[in-house]
Structure formats: structure tokens, C-alpha cells
Amino acid sequence: MEGETKVVLLSGAAGGIGRAAALKFASTGAALALTDIPQDGLRETARLAGEAGAQVWAHTCDISLEDDVTGLIEGAVTRFGRLDIAVNNAGIAHEPARIADLDLATFQRMLAVNLTGTFLCLRAQTAIMREQGHGSILNVASLAGLVGAPLLGAYAAAKHGVVGLTKTAAAECARSRVRVNALCPSFADTAMVGAIASGMRGSADEAVSRLLAGIPMGRLASPQEIAEAIVWITGDANSFMTGQAVALDGGASAV
Ligand code: NAD
């Protein structure tokens, strides 16, 4: 509740945007329920957040598995007694390929993690927050959830689905004082972009230059810049925003 320590559940916390968000929340005095699959990365984020003064509960979970998500949400509520903020940040991308060349298994995996995984988390989180009568949820989608993303068609399809879930959940939960928004970054400086670039033609530098061609600011976002937006969007100061898919894209969607 307002003024109290916030209980924050954050997925994809082992590195990248998730780790930056965990550390930013820790600096605000939040209590953290952190989750991911790679245990080493998750432990390291938990250690860093603990050093920053946060109470931390870290739990391994594959968000595409219903039983795992049930265990995660029950564990977090058992540990902290409530859930004030949830950031559904875990996600995967695929090797660049035209839709004509995408195999079905890749397409289904993108939906299973990015869309079904977000659905499973959102379903459990909205149930708890509606019951509490307060809460704030942020789904980390992508600019590829707002516009097409050549060579990333399966990823774009899943992230568009995340935006649709976000708007619907926001409308369903608004009277229960639960806000639900999505954040739509363009490319950020994390392992995910490194993997996308390495699957493109030419050197890694050339590939990143091509990714940046449509971004007026001409650079990647830092994970810390995205973490700042995550903390602000979910926070009490931003109390009238719900159902929004917010682009954080160096101007890409403006041109
Ligand atoms: P990242 O690869 O560093 O982080 C993603 C995390 O999600 C990883 O730690 C990974 O282990 C975890 N994850 C993957 N599948 C999972 C599963 N089934 N269950 C639980 N955890 C799982 O990349 P990132 O850039 O930090 O990505 C964070 C989010 O931001 C993702 O949703 C991504 O789609 C989104 N995003 C990233 C960019 C970018 O350019 N990096 C741009 C737009 C949106």
C-alpha cells in the first residue's frame, strides 16, 4: 500500500533488463520476489539486490509451465503476504528469419514463453490483486508488439498478443484498483540483442548498425534506462495510467 514497503514480483531477473529493474526496485526499498531459469544469474541478482538492502526471495520458475507459475505466485505471497507490483519481463527472441522460412516449433516456442507465459503470470497476479483491491502490473512487451518487426515475425506475433492481454486485463481490473500496462522498448543493450545480431548477415557491428537504422537516437537503450521506466510506470506516482502500451524507443515509432 502507499507509503509501505512495496512487494515486487519480477521475472527474467537473472540478467539484462530484469537485473537492472531488480536493482532499481531495491534502491527504492522494495521487497523482491525474483524469478528466472538460470540459477547462477538469479543468485547473482539476488545477492546484488540484498547488498542494496532489499529483502529478497529467489525462486526458479519456467513461466511457460502452469504448475511452475502456480508455485511461484503462491511462494511469493507466502513469503511476503501480498503482491503490490508484478513485472512480467521474462522473454525470448528467435534467430532472424522471414516468415516464409520460420519453422512451426520456433513459432510455437515464442508463443509458449512470451504469450502463454505472460498469460499464466497475469492470470494469477490479477486474481490476487483484485482480491487485495490494489496492485500494479507491467508486461515487458516490445516495439515489436506495436508494429511489424521484419525477420522477427514469431516474436512480434507473441508481443502483439501481450499488448492485447494487457489492455484487456486493464479494463477488467480497473475498478478493483489494479493497473496493468505494457512497456514497448526498441532494442536494448542485453544478451538478447547480441543473439539477434549474431544471427544476421555481416559482422556483429554491422548487424547492430542495421538494427539501429530506424531509431532516430541512433543507439541501443541501456537496461538501466528501461529499469527507470519500469519503476515509474508501476509506481504510485503514476496512478491514472492503465491499459497503455508505452513505447520506449529512441523515437523509432515517431517516424
Ligand atoms: P535477456 O535474455 O537478458 O533476459 C530475458 C530473461 O528471460 C532471461 O534471463 C531468461 O532466462 C528469461 N527467460 C527466458 N525464458 C524463460 C522462461 N520460459 N521462464 C522464465 N524465464 C525465462 O533479455 P532482455 O533484453 O533483458 O529481455 C527482457 C525482456 O525485454 C524480454 O521480454 C524481451 O522480449 C524484452 N525486450 C527486449 C529488448 C531488447 O532489445 N533487449 C527489446 C524489447 C523488448
Coordinates of C-alpha atoms and ligand atoms in Angstrom, one line a residue:
M1 CA 0.0 0.0 0.0
E2 CA 1.0 3.6 -0.4
G3 CA 4.0 4.5 1.8
E4 CA 4.7 0.9 2.8
T5 CA 7.5 -1.3 1.5
K6 CA 6.4 -2.5 -1.9
V7 CA 6.4 -6.2 -2.6
V8 CA 7.6 -6.7 -6.2
L9 CA 7.5 -9.9 -8.2
L10 CA 9.9 -9.7 -11.2
S11 CA 10.5 -12.4 -13.8
G12 CA 13.6 -12.7 -16.1
A13 CA 15.7 -11.4 -13.2
A14 CA 18.9 -13.3 -14.0
G15 CA 20.3 -10.6 -16.2
G16 CA 19.7 -7.8 -18.7
I17 CA 16.6 -5.6 -18.1
G18 CA 15.4 -7.8 -15.3
R19 CA 18.6 -7.4 -13.2
A20 CA 18.6 -3.7 -13.8
A21 CA 15.0 -3.4 -12.7
A22 CA 15.6 -5.6 -9.6
L23 CA 18.4 -3.3 -8.5
K24 CA 16.4 -0.1 -9.2
F25 CA 13.5 -1.5 -7.2
A26 CA 15.9 -2.5 -4.4
S27 CA 17.2 1.1 -4.3
T28 CA 13.6 2.2 -3.6
G29 CA 13.4 0.0 -0.6
A30 CA 11.1 -2.7 -2.2
A31 CA 11.0 -6.3 -1.1
L32 CA 11.7 -8.6 -4.1
A33 CA 10.4 -11.9 -5.3
L34 CA 12.8 -12.7 -8.2
T35 CA 12.5 -15.5 -10.7
D36 CA 14.2 -16.9 -13.8
I37 CA 15.5 -20.2 -15.0
P38 CA 19.4 -19.8 -14.9
Q39 CA 20.2 -20.3 -11.2
D40 CA 23.6 -18.6 -11.3
G41 CA 22.3 -15.4 -12.8
L42 CA 19.3 -15.4 -10.5
R43 CA 21.5 -15.9 -7.4
E44 CA 23.8 -13.1 -8.5
T45 CA 20.9 -10.6 -8.9
A46 CA 19.6 -11.7 -5.5
R47 CA 23.0 -11.1 -4.0
L48 CA 23.3 -7.6 -5.5
A49 CA 19.8 -6.7 -4.5
G50 CA 20.4 -8.0 -1.0
E51 CA 23.6 -5.9 -0.8
A52 CA 21.4 -2.9 -1.8
G53 CA 19.3 -3.6 1.3
A54 CA 16.3 -5.4 -0.2
Q55 CA 14.6 -8.4 1.3
V56 CA 14.9 -11.0 -1.5
W57 CA 13.2 -14.3 -2.2
A58 CA 14.6 -16.0 -5.3
H59 CA 12.8 -18.9 -6.9
T60 CA 13.4 -20.8 -10.2
C61 CA 10.4 -21.0 -12.5
D62 CA 9.7 -21.6 -16.2
I63 CA 6.9 -19.2 -16.9
S64 CA 5.6 -21.3 -19.8
L65 CA 4.7 -24.1 -17.3
E66 CA 1.4 -23.7 -15.4
D67 CA 2.5 -25.6 -12.3
D68 CA 5.7 -23.6 -12.1
V69 CA 3.8 -20.3 -12.2
T70 CA 1.3 -21.5 -9.6
G71 CA 4.3 -22.4 -7.3
L72 CA 5.9 -19.1 -8.0
I73 CA 2.9 -16.9 -7.1
E74 CA 2.0 -19.0 -4.1
G75 CA 5.6 -18.9 -2.8
A76 CA 5.9 -15.1 -3.2
V77 CA 2.6 -14.5 -1.4
T78 CA 3.5 -16.9 1.4
R79 CA 6.9 -15.2 1.8
F80 CA 5.7 -11.6 1.7
G81 CA 2.0 -11.8 2.5
R82 CA 0.8 -9.8 -0.6
L83 CA 1.8 -8.6 -4.1
D84 CA 1.9 -4.9 -4.8
I85 CA 3.7 -4.8 -8.1
A86 CA 4.4 -7.5 -10.8
V87 CA 6.8 -7.1 -13.7
N88 CA 6.4 -9.8 -16.3
N89 CA 9.8 -9.4 -18.0
A90 CA 10.9 -12.9 -19.0
G91 CA 11.0 -13.5 -22.7
I92 CA 12.9 -15.0 -25.6
A93 CA 13.6 -13.9 -29.2
H94 CA 14.4 -16.1 -32.2
E95 CA 17.1 -16.2 -34.8
P96 CA 16.2 -13.7 -37.6
A97 CA 14.2 -15.3 -40.3
R98 CA 11.5 -14.3 -42.8
I99 CA 8.0 -15.7 -42.0
A100 CA 8.4 -17.9 -45.2
D101 CA 11.3 -19.6 -43.5
L102 CA 10.1 -19.8 -39.9
D103 CA 9.6 -23.4 -38.6
L104 CA 6.5 -24.2 -36.6
A105 CA 8.4 -25.3 -33.5
T106 CA 10.1 -21.8 -33.3
F107 CA 6.7 -20.1 -33.7
Q108 CA 5.1 -22.2 -31.0
R109 CA 8.0 -21.7 -28.6
M110 CA 7.7 -17.9 -29.0
L111 CA 4.0 -18.1 -28.1
A112 CA 4.6 -20.5 -25.3
V113 CA 7.1 -18.3 -23.4
N114 CA 6.3 -14.8 -24.5
L115 CA 2.5 -15.0 -24.7
T116 CA 1.3 -18.1 -22.7
G117 CA 3.9 -17.4 -20.1
T118 CA 2.7 -13.8 -19.7
F119 CA -0.9 -15.0 -19.6
L120 CA -0.2 -17.6 -16.8
C121 CA 1.5 -14.9 -14.7
L122 CA -1.1 -12.3 -15.4
R123 CA -4.0 -14.6 -14.6
A124 CA -2.6 -15.5 -11.2
Q125 CA -1.5 -11.9 -10.4
T126 CA -4.8 -10.3 -11.3
A127 CA -6.7 -12.8 -9.2
I128 CA -4.6 -11.9 -6.1
M129 CA -4.5 -8.2 -6.8
R130 CA -8.3 -7.9 -7.4
E131 CA -8.8 -9.7 -4.1
Q132 CA -6.4 -7.3 -2.3
G133 CA -8.1 -4.3 -4.0
H134 CA -4.8 -2.9 -5.2
G135 CA -1.8 -3.6 -7.5
S136 CA 0.2 -2.6 -10.5
I137 CA 1.3 -4.9 -13.3
L138 CA 3.8 -4.2 -16.1
N139 CA 4.3 -6.6 -19.0
V140 CA 7.5 -6.0 -20.8
A141 CA 6.4 -6.4 -24.4
S142 CA 8.4 -4.7 -27.2
L143 CA 8.2 -2.2 -30.0
A144 CA 7.6 -5.4 -31.9
G145 CA 4.3 -5.6 -30.0
L146 CA 3.1 -2.3 -31.7
V147 CA 4.5 -2.5 -35.2
G148 CA 5.8 -5.3 -37.5
A149 CA 9.4 -6.5 -37.0
P150 CA 10.9 -7.9 -40.2
L151 CA 12.8 -11.2 -39.5
L152 CA 11.3 -11.4 -36.0
G153 CA 7.7 -12.4 -37.0
A154 CA 7.1 -15.0 -34.4
Y155 CA 8.4 -12.7 -31.7
A156 CA 6.3 -9.9 -33.0
A157 CA 3.2 -12.0 -33.0
A158 CA 3.7 -13.0 -29.4
K159 CA 4.4 -9.5 -28.3
H160 CA 1.3 -8.1 -30.1
G161 CA -0.6 -10.7 -28.0
V162 CA 1.0 -9.4 -24.8
V163 CA -0.3 -5.9 -25.7
G164 CA -3.8 -7.3 -26.2
L165 CA -3.7 -9.2 -22.9
T166 CA -2.5 -6.0 -21.2
K167 CA -5.3 -3.8 -22.5
T168 CA -8.0 -6.4 -21.7
A169 CA -6.7 -7.1 -18.2
A170 CA -6.5 -3.3 -17.5
A171 CA -10.2 -2.9 -18.5
E172 CA -11.2 -5.9 -16.4
C173 CA -9.3 -4.8 -13.3
A174 CA -9.6 -1.0 -13.3
R175 CA -12.5 -0.9 -10.8
S176 CA -10.5 -3.1 -8.4
R177 CA -7.7 -0.5 -8.3
V178 CA -5.4 -2.7 -10.2
R179 CA -3.4 -1.1 -13.1
V180 CA -2.0 -3.1 -16.0
N181 CA 0.4 -1.6 -18.6
A182 CA 2.9 -2.7 -21.1
L183 CA 6.3 -1.3 -21.9
C184 CA 7.5 -1.5 -25.5
P185 CA 11.2 -0.9 -25.9
S186 CA 13.1 -0.9 -29.1
F187 CA 16.5 -2.6 -29.0
A188 CA 18.3 -2.6 -25.7
D189 CA 21.9 -3.5 -24.8
T190 CA 21.4 -7.0 -23.5
A191 CA 22.3 -10.6 -24.4
M192 CA 19.0 -10.8 -26.4
V193 CA 20.2 -8.2 -28.9
G194 CA 23.6 -9.8 -29.1
A195 CA 21.9 -13.1 -30.0
I196 CA 19.7 -11.4 -32.7
A197 CA 22.7 -9.6 -34.2
S198 CA 24.8 -12.7 -34.3
G199 CA 22.1 -14.4 -36.4
M200 CA 22.2 -11.6 -39.0
R201 CA 24.4 -11.2 -42.1
G202 CA 27.8 -9.5 -41.7
S203 CA 29.7 -8.7 -38.6
A204 CA 28.1 -8.0 -35.2
D205 CA 28.8 -4.3 -35.5
E206 CA 27.2 -4.2 -39.0
A207 CA 24.2 -6.1 -37.7
V208 CA 23.7 -3.7 -34.8
S209 CA 24.0 -0.7 -37.2
R210 CA 21.2 -2.2 -39.3
L211 CA 19.1 -2.7 -36.2
L212 CA 19.7 1.0 -35.2
A213 CA 18.9 2.4 -38.7
G214 CA 15.3 3.1 -37.8
I215 CA 16.0 4.6 -34.4
P216 CA 16.3 8.5 -34.5
M217 CA 18.5 8.5 -31.4
G218 CA 20.8 6.0 -33.2
R219 CA 21.7 3.9 -30.2
L220 CA 20.6 1.0 -28.1
A221 CA 18.7 1.7 -24.8
S222 CA 20.6 0.7 -21.7
P223 CA 19.0 -1.7 -19.3
Q224 CA 19.1 1.0 -16.6
E225 CA 17.1 3.4 -18.8
I226 CA 14.4 0.7 -19.2
A227 CA 14.5 -0.1 -15.5
E228 CA 13.8 3.6 -14.7
A229 CA 10.7 3.5 -16.8
I230 CA 9.6 0.2 -15.3
V231 CA 9.8 1.6 -11.7
W232 CA 8.0 4.8 -12.7
I233 CA 5.2 3.2 -14.7
T234 CA 4.4 0.7 -11.9
G235 CA 4.7 3.3 -9.1
D236 CA 2.1 5.1 -7.1
A237 CA 3.1 8.5 -8.6
N238 CA 1.7 7.2 -12.0
S239 CA -1.7 6.4 -10.5
F240 CA -4.0 7.2 -13.5
M241 CA -2.2 5.2 -16.3
T242 CA -3.7 1.9 -17.1
G243 CA -4.2 -0.2 -20.3
Q244 CA -1.3 1.6 -22.1
A245 CA 1.4 0.1 -24.3
V246 CA 4.2 2.7 -23.8
A247 CA 6.9 2.9 -26.5
L248 CA 10.4 3.5 -25.1
D249 CA 12.2 3.5 -28.4
G250 CA 14.6 6.5 -29.0
G251 CA 12.0 7.9 -31.3
A252 CA 11.5 4.9 -33.6
S253 CA 7.7 5.0 -33.5
A254 CA 7.7 8.7 -34.2
V255 CA 8.9 8.4 -37.8
Ligands
NAD1 P1 17.6 -11.3 -21.6 O1 17.8 -12.5 -22.5 O2 18.8 -10.8 -20.9 O3 16.5 -11.6 -20.4 C1 15.4 -12.4 -20.6 C2 15.3 -13.3 -19.4 O4 14.1 -14.1 -19.5 C3 16.5 -14.3 -19.3 O5 17.1 -14.1 -18.0 C4 15.9 -15.6 -19.5 O6 16.5 -16.7 -18.7 C5 14.4 -15.4 -19.0 N1 13.5 -16.4 -19.6 C6 13.5 -16.9 -20.8 N2 12.6 -17.8 -21.0 C7 12.1 -18.0 -19.7 C8 11.1 -18.9 -19.2 N3 10.5 -19.8 -20.0 N4 10.8 -18.8 -17.9 C9 11.4 -17.9 -17.1 N5 12.3 -17.1 -17.5 C10 12.7 -17.1 -18.8 O7 17.0 -10.2 -22.5 P2 16.4 -8.8 -22.1 O8 16.7 -7.9 -23.2 O9 16.7 -8.4 -20.7 O10 14.8 -9.1 -22.2 C11 13.9 -8.8 -21.1 C12 12.5 -8.5 -21.8 O11 12.6 -7.4 -22.6 C13 12.0 -9.7 -22.7 O12 10.7 -9.9 -22.5 C14 12.3 -9.1 -24.1 O13 11.4 -9.7 -25.1 C15 12.0 -7.7 -23.9 N6 12.6 -6.8 -24.8 C16 14.0 -6.8 -25.0 C17 14.5 -5.9 -26.0 C18 16.0 -5.9 -26.3 O14 16.4 -5.3 -27.3 N7 16.8 -6.5 -25.5 C19 13.7 -5.1 -26.7 C20 12.3 -5.1 -26.5 C21 11.8 -5.9 -25.5

